[in-house]
Amino acid sequence: AVASQFRSREVAEVNVKLAEKGYSMGVELRRRVRFQLKRLSSSRRLLIDGNSALALGLLAGGMTAFFSYPMTPASPILHFLAEIQREYGIVVFQPESELAAINMAVGAAYAGARAAVATSGGGFSLMVEALGQAAMTETPVVIVNVQRPGPSTGMPTHTAQSDLRFVLHASQGEFPRVVLAPSNPLEAYELGCEAMNIAWKYQVPVIVLSDKFLAESFWTIPDLPRLEPEEGRVLRGEVQGDYARYRLTGDGVSPMAVPGTRGALVYANTSEHDEYGFGTIDPAVVRAMQEKRFLKLRSLRAEAERKGVKVHGDGQVVLATWGSTTMVAREALRELEGVKLVQLVWLEPFPAESFAQEVSGRKLLVVENNMRGQLVSLIREHVLRQPEGFLGRYDGRPLDPEEVVEFVKMHMR
């Protein structure tokens, strides 16, 4: 095996001898040094990476169709799901482009399949128009963006958290969306399921923001909990009487039938439309439909306030972060006293009241894997608070716990 790695016979022979010598030294060292690793726990644990955990979460949420064009570092999600698609009875398809992938997902969801796509920032750029299509047609779809440094090609095999502002405002016009950010494989699994359930409960696009550090690193974790899909307001039987796909309701969520449902004409229209899906420019109808879509935010904000913030530790200094940087910050907390870590899990809608309550009367510091402090700007926007300190890293590497400790201690002096 060693020799096959080298073209030159002479170089190969030298390396084979070195490998044999190293192996012999290891055998001798093992005889002289008696050391045995102790088992830390008798419980069984999973060895898993973030991409696989997220894919399993989508499956737990009832995903039946997955479309993706390969793009590092999201490609392993496609590979993993393709390997198990027959076992789980799902459709996994690689089309010719990211544009095709997102449009196929929207079409599949319109036809009743719980669909998702996965890509990185460059691929998400191509999906922006179809994101608006899903919003206007109120078609539930989940988009996984596994971030890497940009702009353009950037650094495909490195990590970043620089797409936050982009996904919050992607596509023209105004419409409700949900943005979730897992920090570890267990959260990736849980939020993958939650993303699918939220998309179908509220008929909105849901974006899961992962990154290369989380996606392609491996952890040992406890066994994954059993999660169940929630269908939402979907009509499965025959529709009696008049059916309007975009009927005005008290919470903005209309009963959803799929094409082929007996008694229902399911008309999707990317132009502004009335309750039946037919195009309109009538000012009163346009206002009513815009307000109908945004009614969903009332319920979504309540969910964000309830589930969007996680707190680790306590103290008069607050360290705020999101996504995979949370793991780095939690490790840094072991070397710090009097510091509370506040993790943002929901980034849209932003859990402003819950976050404000956790940081009130305390010094606020922010750490994240980008240059301009995108979470900092969200805090200013939603909480009207300027953090006292910001630490960003933007060279393609994750933050180091030691630099976080040094940063916090500097602001505690």
Tab-separated table of C-alpha atoms in Angstrom:
chain	number	residue	atom	x	y	z
A	1	ALA	CA	0.000	0.000	0.000
A	2	VAL	CA	2.855	2.391	0.810
A	3	ALA	CA	4.776	1.556	-2.370
A	4	SER	CA	1.736	2.249	-4.556
A	5	GLN	CA	1.762	5.900	-3.467
A	6	PHE	CA	5.048	6.659	-5.255
A	7	ARG	CA	5.993	6.589	-8.940
A	8	SER	CA	9.736	6.258	-8.356
A	9	ARG	CA	10.816	2.748	-7.382
A	10	GLU	CA	13.726	4.081	-5.330
A	11	VAL	CA	11.542	6.538	-3.405
A	12	ALA	CA	8.967	3.805	-2.817
A	13	GLU	CA	11.576	1.427	-1.395
A	14	VAL	CA	12.881	4.086	1.012
A	15	ASN	CA	9.368	4.855	2.273
A	16	VAL	CA	8.518	1.173	2.705
A	17	LYS	CA	11.632	0.724	4.861
A	18	LEU	CA	10.718	3.806	6.916
A	19	ALA	CA	7.185	2.512	7.434
A	20	GLU	CA	8.493	-0.896	8.534
A	21	LYS	CA	10.947	0.730	10.930
A	22	GLY	CA	8.247	2.927	12.418
A	23	TYR	CA	5.946	-0.055	12.880
A	24	SER	CA	8.710	-2.039	14.605
A	25	MET	CA	9.389	0.857	16.960
A	26	GLY	CA	5.706	1.000	17.800
A	27	VAL	CA	5.575	-2.717	18.589
A	28	GLU	CA	8.608	-2.419	20.863
A	29	LEU	CA	7.196	0.671	22.580
A	30	ARG	CA	3.946	-1.167	23.240
A	31	ARG	CA	5.869	-3.954	25.014
A	32	ARG	CA	7.641	-1.488	27.294
A	33	VAL	CA	4.807	0.950	27.990
A	34	ARG	CA	1.704	-0.597	29.536
A	35	PHE	CA	-1.078	1.941	29.110
A	36	GLN	CA	-4.739	1.248	28.549
A	37	LEU	CA	-7.437	3.810	27.856
A	38	LYS	CA	-10.266	3.596	30.355
A	39	ARG	CA	-13.828	3.443	29.113
A	40	LEU	CA	-15.514	6.677	30.173
A	41	SER	CA	-19.034	5.331	29.915
A	42	SER	CA	-20.777	2.034	29.345
A	43	SER	CA	-23.514	3.674	27.279
A	44	ARG	CA	-23.431	3.407	23.502
A	45	ARG	CA	-22.761	6.631	21.621
A	46	LEU	CA	-22.954	7.680	17.990
A	47	LEU	CA	-20.005	8.884	15.938
A	48	ILE	CA	-21.574	11.368	13.539
A	49	ASP	CA	-20.871	14.512	11.538
A	50	GLY	CA	-23.094	17.566	11.267
A	51	ASN	CA	-24.178	16.907	7.679
A	52	SER	CA	-25.390	13.373	8.431
A	53	ALA	CA	-27.163	14.506	11.592
A	54	LEU	CA	-28.981	17.230	9.668
A	55	ALA	CA	-29.968	14.772	6.942
A	56	LEU	CA	-31.395	12.402	9.565
A	57	GLY	CA	-33.313	15.320	11.061
A	58	LEU	CA	-34.906	16.075	7.700
A	59	LEU	CA	-35.946	12.426	7.484
A	60	ALA	CA	-37.372	12.570	11.007
A	61	GLY	CA	-39.404	15.563	9.847
A	62	GLY	CA	-40.991	13.436	7.141
A	63	MET	CA	-38.901	14.503	4.141
A	64	THR	CA	-39.820	12.448	1.077
A	65	ALA	CA	-37.919	14.298	-1.673
A	66	PHE	CA	-34.424	15.796	-1.714
A	67	PHE	CA	-32.789	17.700	-4.556
A	68	SER	CA	-29.230	18.977	-4.648
A	69	TYR	CA	-26.465	19.957	-7.025
A	70	PRO	CA	-23.066	19.121	-5.473
A	71	MET	CA	-21.359	22.026	-3.720
A	72	THR	CA	-18.761	21.792	-0.991
A	73	PRO	CA	-19.317	21.554	1.960
A	74	ALA	CA	-22.980	20.532	1.518
A	75	SER	CA	-22.343	17.639	-0.902
A	76	PRO	CA	-22.072	14.931	1.810
A	77	ILE	CA	-25.776	15.455	2.586
A	78	LEU	CA	-26.574	14.483	-1.011
A	79	HIS	CA	-24.188	11.513	-0.888
A	80	PHE	CA	-25.561	10.220	2.418
A	81	LEU	CA	-29.216	10.495	1.420
A	82	ALA	CA	-28.526	8.928	-1.987
A	83	GLU	CA	-27.021	5.887	-0.253
A	84	ILE	CA	-30.061	5.315	1.966
A	85	GLN	CA	-32.901	6.502	-0.287
A	86	ARG	CA	-34.246	3.011	-1.031
A	87	GLU	CA	-34.101	1.992	2.614
A	88	TYR	CA	-36.156	5.049	3.606
A	89	GLY	CA	-38.396	5.186	0.539
A	90	ILE	CA	-37.485	8.728	-0.492
A	91	VAL	CA	-36.569	10.373	-3.789
A	92	VAL	CA	-33.039	11.795	-4.014
A	93	PHE	CA	-32.120	13.509	-7.276
A	94	GLN	CA	-29.123	15.465	-8.555
A	95	PRO	CA	-30.264	17.821	-11.329
A	96	GLU	CA	-28.125	19.931	-13.646
A	97	SER	CA	-27.891	23.035	-11.444
A	98	GLU	CA	-28.899	24.715	-8.200
A	99	LEU	CA	-31.659	26.551	-10.082
A	100	ALA	CA	-33.138	23.229	-11.132
A	101	ALA	CA	-32.771	21.787	-7.625
A	102	ILE	CA	-34.761	24.501	-5.855
A	103	ASN	CA	-37.441	24.647	-8.552
A	104	MET	CA	-37.848	20.872	-8.411
A	105	ALA	CA	-38.182	21.082	-4.630
A	106	VAL	CA	-40.848	23.787	-4.872
A	107	GLY	CA	-42.677	21.764	-7.518
A	108	ALA	CA	-42.488	18.598	-5.445
A	109	ALA	CA	-43.861	20.414	-2.387
A	110	TYR	CA	-46.688	21.887	-4.488
A	111	ALA	CA	-47.519	18.283	-5.426
A	112	GLY	CA	-47.530	17.226	-1.760
A	113	ALA	CA	-43.991	15.959	-1.108
A	114	ARG	CA	-42.074	17.230	1.902
A	115	ALA	CA	-39.045	18.521	0.003
A	116	ALA	CA	-35.652	19.993	0.842
A	117	VAL	CA	-32.475	21.180	-0.875
A	118	ALA	CA	-28.910	21.650	0.362
A	119	THR	CA	-26.189	23.927	-0.969
A	120	SER	CA	-23.594	26.502	0.052
A	121	GLY	CA	-23.586	30.279	-0.383
A	122	GLY	CA	-22.846	30.316	-4.112
A	123	GLY	CA	-25.594	27.818	-4.831
A	124	PHE	CA	-28.009	29.664	-2.577
A	125	SER	CA	-27.308	32.782	-4.668
A	126	LEU	CA	-28.767	30.949	-7.656
A	127	MET	CA	-31.787	29.839	-5.625
A	128	VAL	CA	-32.870	33.317	-4.588
A	129	GLU	CA	-35.544	33.804	-7.259
A	130	ALA	CA	-37.155	30.455	-6.452
A	131	LEU	CA	-37.078	31.354	-2.746
A	132	GLY	CA	-39.432	34.208	-3.615
A	133	GLN	CA	-41.522	31.820	-5.698
A	134	ALA	CA	-41.993	29.557	-2.675
A	135	ALA	CA	-42.927	32.570	-0.558
A	136	MET	CA	-45.481	33.964	-3.015
A	137	THR	CA	-47.104	30.578	-3.644
A	138	GLU	CA	-46.916	29.766	0.094
A	139	THR	CA	-45.228	26.484	-0.708
A	140	PRO	CA	-43.352	24.857	2.192
A	141	VAL	CA	-39.703	24.134	1.404
A	142	VAL	CA	-36.521	23.685	3.460
A	143	ILE	CA	-33.202	25.094	2.236
A	144	VAL	CA	-29.967	24.058	3.932
A	145	ASN	CA	-27.097	26.526	3.458
A	146	VAL	CA	-23.787	25.048	4.620
A	147	GLN	CA	-21.684	28.199	4.741
A	148	ARG	CA	-18.139	28.657	3.473
A	149	PRO	CA	-16.070	31.825	2.934
A	150	GLY	CA	-17.011	34.085	0.033
A	151	PRO	CA	-17.547	36.072	-2.038
A	152	SER	CA	-17.665	34.105	-5.294
A	153	THR	CA	-15.813	30.780	-5.095
A	154	GLY	CA	-14.100	31.902	-1.901
A	155	MET	CA	-12.564	28.972	-0.025
A	156	PRO	CA	-14.691	25.859	-0.606
A	157	THR	CA	-12.969	23.718	2.045
A	158	HIS	CA	-12.990	26.284	4.864
A	159	THR	CA	-15.610	27.674	7.222
A	160	ALA	CA	-17.470	30.948	7.802
A	161	GLN	CA	-20.645	32.464	9.230
A	162	SER	CA	-20.903	35.253	6.687
A	163	ASP	CA	-24.219	34.434	4.958
A	164	LEU	CA	-26.507	35.465	7.821
A	165	ARG	CA	-27.551	38.862	6.491
A	166	PHE	CA	-27.761	37.453	2.976
A	167	VAL	CA	-30.308	34.745	3.789
A	168	LEU	CA	-32.349	37.132	5.949
A	169	HIS	CA	-32.978	39.451	2.988
A	170	ALA	CA	-32.616	37.172	-0.056
A	171	SER	CA	-35.127	37.653	-2.886
A	172	GLN	CA	-37.074	40.758	-3.809
A	173	GLY	CA	-40.084	42.003	-1.916
A	174	GLU	CA	-41.154	41.294	1.644
A	175	PHE	CA	-42.309	37.958	2.983
A	176	PRO	CA	-42.035	35.834	6.131
A	177	ARG	CA	-39.278	33.251	6.387
A	178	VAL	CA	-37.618	31.297	9.173
A	179	VAL	CA	-33.852	31.005	9.722
A	180	LEU	CA	-32.481	28.418	12.163
A	181	ALA	CA	-28.847	27.807	13.164
A	182	PRO	CA	-27.692	24.577	14.839
A	183	SER	CA	-24.473	24.553	16.864
A	184	ASN	CA	-23.753	20.812	17.102
A	185	PRO	CA	-24.883	17.508	15.533
A	186	LEU	CA	-27.711	16.945	18.022
A	187	GLU	CA	-29.138	20.395	17.285
A	188	ALA	CA	-28.603	19.798	13.558
A	189	TYR	CA	-30.791	16.704	13.858
A	190	GLU	CA	-33.434	18.441	15.956
A	191	LEU	CA	-33.547	21.592	13.818
A	192	GLY	CA	-33.622	19.579	10.597
A	193	CYS	CA	-36.861	18.020	11.818
A	194	GLU	CA	-38.161	21.309	13.190
A	195	ALA	CA	-37.423	23.104	9.911
A	196	MET	CA	-39.545	20.624	7.984
A	197	ASN	CA	-42.384	20.842	10.499
A	198	ILE	CA	-42.347	24.657	10.577
A	199	ALA	CA	-42.324	24.871	6.786
A	200	TRP	CA	-45.468	22.733	6.582
A	201	LYS	CA	-47.181	24.198	9.607
A	202	TYR	CA	-46.894	27.772	8.332
A	203	GLN	CA	-46.396	27.203	4.579
A	204	VAL	CA	-43.208	29.284	4.469
A	205	PRO	CA	-39.626	28.715	3.303
A	206	VAL	CA	-37.300	27.696	6.135
A	207	ILE	CA	-33.528	28.142	5.895
A	208	VAL	CA	-31.130	26.119	8.039
A	209	LEU	CA	-27.762	27.868	8.394
A	210	SER	CA	-24.961	25.396	8.971
A	211	ASP	CA	-21.251	25.813	8.159
A	212	LYS	CA	-18.240	23.748	7.131
A	213	PHE	CA	-16.917	23.427	10.689
A	214	LEU	CA	-20.138	21.856	11.944
A	215	ALA	CA	-20.980	20.000	8.741
A	216	GLU	CA	-17.774	18.027	8.217
A	217	SER	CA	-16.498	17.555	11.775
A	218	PHE	CA	-17.254	14.396	13.770
A	219	TRP	CA	-18.516	14.104	17.338
A	220	THR	CA	-19.621	11.335	19.665
A	221	ILE	CA	-23.120	12.057	20.912
A	222	PRO	CA	-25.895	10.180	22.747
A	223	ASP	CA	-28.392	8.290	20.643
A	224	LEU	CA	-30.675	10.576	18.661
A	225	PRO	CA	-34.158	11.054	20.150
A	226	ARG	CA	-37.214	9.943	18.238
A	227	LEU	CA	-38.914	12.896	16.560
A	228	GLU	CA	-42.162	12.961	14.612
A	229	PRO	CA	-43.327	14.923	11.554
A	230	GLU	CA	-46.177	17.404	11.955
A	231	GLU	CA	-48.331	17.771	8.877
A	232	GLY	CA	-49.925	21.160	9.335
A	233	ARG	CA	-53.150	22.309	7.689
A	234	VAL	CA	-53.109	19.900	4.733
A	235	LEU	CA	-56.338	18.620	3.172
A	236	ARG	CA	-55.961	14.940	2.315
A	237	GLY	CA	-59.550	13.912	1.673
A	238	GLU	CA	-62.158	15.153	-0.783
A	239	VAL	CA	-62.827	18.885	-0.566
A	240	GLN	CA	-66.468	19.774	-0.058
A	241	GLY	CA	-67.797	23.082	-1.342
A	242	ASP	CA	-65.817	26.107	-2.459
A	243	TYR	CA	-62.021	25.795	-2.177
A	244	ALA	CA	-59.672	28.785	-2.136
A	245	ARG	CA	-55.986	27.898	-1.850
A	246	TYR	CA	-55.138	31.291	-0.316
A	247	ARG	CA	-58.244	31.779	1.780
A	248	LEU	CA	-57.938	34.624	4.293
A	249	THR	CA	-57.710	33.203	7.810
A	250	GLY	CA	-57.122	34.573	11.278
A	251	ASP	CA	-53.523	33.347	11.445
A	252	GLY	CA	-52.603	33.696	7.766
A	253	VAL	CA	-52.326	29.940	7.177
A	254	SER	CA	-54.754	28.629	4.557
A	255	PRO	CA	-55.921	25.024	4.166
A	256	MET	CA	-53.550	23.415	1.652
A	257	ALA	CA	-54.727	20.898	-0.909
A	258	VAL	CA	-52.476	19.335	-3.530
A	259	PRO	CA	-53.202	18.886	-7.240
A	260	GLY	CA	-55.439	15.892	-7.778
A	261	THR	CA	-57.436	16.424	-4.606
A	262	ARG	CA	-61.058	15.712	-5.491
A	263	GLY	CA	-63.176	18.866	-5.443
A	264	ALA	CA	-60.259	21.331	-5.405
A	265	LEU	CA	-58.620	23.477	-8.068
A	266	VAL	CA	-55.130	24.149	-6.705
A	267	TYR	CA	-53.825	27.149	-8.607
A	268	ALA	CA	-50.329	28.460	-7.815
A	269	ASN	CA	-49.342	31.857	-9.167
A	270	THR	CA	-46.064	33.739	-8.696
A	271	SER	CA	-47.834	36.990	-9.555
A	272	GLU	CA	-49.819	38.656	-6.804
A	273	HIS	CA	-53.162	36.895	-6.635
A	274	ASP	CA	-56.509	36.654	-4.919
A	275	GLU	CA	-57.713	33.928	-2.556
A	276	TYR	CA	-58.164	31.503	-5.459
A	277	GLY	CA	-54.708	32.094	-6.924
A	278	PHE	CA	-55.805	34.215	-9.877
A	279	GLY	CA	-53.629	37.231	-10.659
A	280	THR	CA	-54.734	40.667	-9.493
A	281	ILE	CA	-53.538	44.251	-9.203
A	282	ASP	CA	-56.558	45.411	-7.213
A	283	PRO	CA	-55.100	47.535	-4.369
A	284	ALA	CA	-57.468	46.204	-1.713
A	285	VAL	CA	-56.803	42.575	-2.635
A	286	VAL	CA	-53.045	43.153	-2.835
A	287	ARG	CA	-53.021	44.681	0.659
A	288	ALA	CA	-55.141	41.842	2.021
A	289	MET	CA	-52.841	39.154	0.609
A	290	GLN	CA	-49.653	40.874	1.806
A	291	GLU	CA	-51.137	41.231	5.283
A	292	LYS	CA	-52.368	37.622	5.185
A	293	ARG	CA	-48.856	36.299	4.567
A	294	PHE	CA	-47.387	38.435	7.339
A	295	LEU	CA	-50.066	37.329	9.815
A	296	LYS	CA	-47.994	34.146	10.110
A	297	LEU	CA	-45.279	36.159	11.838
A	298	ARG	CA	-47.403	36.520	14.976
A	299	SER	CA	-47.309	32.776	15.594
A	300	LEU	CA	-43.744	32.437	14.322
A	301	ARG	CA	-42.511	35.166	16.681
A	302	ALA	CA	-44.146	33.375	19.592
A	303	GLU	CA	-42.293	30.181	18.647
A	304	ALA	CA	-39.036	32.108	18.283
A	305	GLU	CA	-39.413	33.673	21.728
A	306	ARG	CA	-40.147	30.266	23.228
A	307	LYS	CA	-37.406	28.245	21.497
A	308	GLY	CA	-34.986	30.711	19.920
A	309	VAL	CA	-32.545	31.347	22.793
A	310	LYS	CA	-30.416	28.907	24.791
A	311	VAL	CA	-28.475	29.931	27.896
A	312	HIS	CA	-25.314	28.305	29.244
A	313	GLY	CA	-23.952	29.377	32.632
A	314	ASP	CA	-24.593	32.681	34.405
A	315	GLY	CA	-22.800	35.923	35.158
A	316	GLN	CA	-22.731	39.679	34.752
A	317	VAL	CA	-20.909	39.391	31.429
A	318	VAL	CA	-22.881	37.958	28.503
A	319	LEU	CA	-21.175	36.308	25.551
A	320	ALA	CA	-23.606	36.077	22.619
A	321	THR	CA	-23.106	33.924	19.553
A	322	TRP	CA	-24.811	31.543	17.133
A	323	GLY	CA	-24.196	28.389	15.118
A	324	SER	CA	-21.024	26.351	15.480
A	325	THR	CA	-19.191	29.163	17.285
A	326	THR	CA	-21.356	28.206	20.275
A	327	MET	CA	-19.234	25.075	20.735
A	328	VAL	CA	-16.059	27.156	20.827
A	329	ALA	CA	-17.636	29.588	23.295
A	330	ARG	CA	-18.820	26.756	25.560
A	331	GLU	CA	-15.289	25.394	25.727
A	332	ALA	CA	-14.000	28.889	26.536
A	333	LEU	CA	-16.541	29.094	29.382
A	334	ARG	CA	-14.601	26.401	31.248
A	335	GLU	CA	-11.783	28.923	31.736
A	336	LEU	CA	-14.040	31.845	32.657
A	337	GLU	CA	-16.017	32.821	35.743
A	338	GLY	CA	-19.006	35.141	35.885
A	339	VAL	CA	-19.832	34.746	32.190
A	340	LYS	CA	-23.184	33.731	30.711
A	341	LEU	CA	-23.320	32.365	27.176
A	342	VAL	CA	-26.444	33.276	25.189
A	343	GLN	CA	-26.915	31.252	22.017
A	344	LEU	CA	-29.254	32.400	19.229
A	345	VAL	CA	-30.921	29.349	17.668
A	346	TRP	CA	-33.648	31.273	15.829
A	347	LEU	CA	-32.302	34.197	13.831
A	348	GLU	CA	-35.512	34.992	11.948
A	349	PRO	CA	-37.877	35.847	13.473
A	350	PHE	CA	-35.396	37.250	15.972
A	351	PRO	CA	-36.341	36.390	19.598
A	352	ALA	CA	-35.914	40.004	20.712
A	353	GLU	CA	-37.779	39.863	24.032
A	354	SER	CA	-36.108	36.658	25.232
A	355	PHE	CA	-32.672	37.902	24.222
A	356	ALA	CA	-33.190	41.338	25.775
A	357	GLN	CA	-34.226	39.724	29.045
A	358	GLU	CA	-31.041	37.617	29.167
A	359	VAL	CA	-28.677	40.547	28.493
A	360	SER	CA	-30.433	43.278	30.469
A	361	GLY	CA	-28.116	45.038	32.927
A	362	ARG	CA	-25.094	43.024	31.814
A	363	LYS	CA	-22.034	43.750	29.709
A	364	LEU	CA	-22.646	42.293	26.250
A	365	LEU	CA	-19.926	40.748	24.074
A	366	VAL	CA	-20.403	39.036	20.699
A	367	VAL	CA	-18.251	36.444	18.910
A	368	GLU	CA	-18.900	35.040	15.440
A	369	ASN	CA	-17.124	33.731	12.335
A	370	ASN	CA	-17.416	36.819	10.137
A	371	MET	CA	-15.765	40.208	9.710
A	372	ARG	CA	-18.515	42.788	10.093
A	373	GLY	CA	-20.419	41.438	13.076
A	374	GLN	CA	-23.664	40.363	11.424
A	375	LEU	CA	-25.190	39.234	14.714
A	376	VAL	CA	-24.096	42.558	16.217
A	377	SER	CA	-26.162	44.393	13.611
A	378	LEU	CA	-29.192	42.190	14.338
A	379	ILE	CA	-28.907	42.958	18.041
A	380	ARG	CA	-28.774	46.695	17.284
A	381	GLU	CA	-31.791	46.371	15.007
A	382	HIS	CA	-34.035	44.297	17.256
A	383	VAL	CA	-32.887	45.069	20.803
A	384	LEU	CA	-31.573	48.643	20.317
A	385	ARG	CA	-28.387	47.649	22.101
A	386	GLN	CA	-24.794	48.193	21.003
A	387	PRO	CA	-22.556	45.386	22.327
A	388	GLU	CA	-19.523	46.534	24.307
A	389	GLY	CA	-17.196	44.221	22.411
A	390	PHE	CA	-16.998	42.138	19.231
A	391	LEU	CA	-14.596	39.382	18.199
A	392	GLY	CA	-14.787	38.120	14.636
A	393	ARG	CA	-12.666	35.699	12.668
A	394	TYR	CA	-12.753	35.686	8.889
A	395	ASP	CA	-9.749	33.697	7.619
A	396	GLY	CA	-11.654	30.476	6.937
A	397	ARG	CA	-10.848	28.945	10.315
A	398	PRO	CA	-13.141	28.531	13.308
A	399	LEU	CA	-12.504	30.673	16.350
A	400	ASP	CA	-10.124	29.238	18.934
A	401	PRO	CA	-11.306	28.883	22.553
A	402	GLU	CA	-8.093	30.513	23.785
A	403	GLU	CA	-8.667	33.685	21.763
A	404	VAL	CA	-12.249	33.828	23.050
A	405	VAL	CA	-10.992	33.520	26.645
A	406	GLU	CA	-8.444	36.289	26.071
A	407	PHE	CA	-11.085	38.509	24.428
A	408	VAL	CA	-13.538	38.099	27.321
A	409	LYS	CA	-10.891	38.625	30.001
A	410	MET	CA	-9.765	41.814	28.277
A	411	HIS	CA	-13.303	43.204	28.593
A	412	MET	CA	-13.636	42.041	32.217
A	413	ARG	CA	-10.634	44.022	33.458
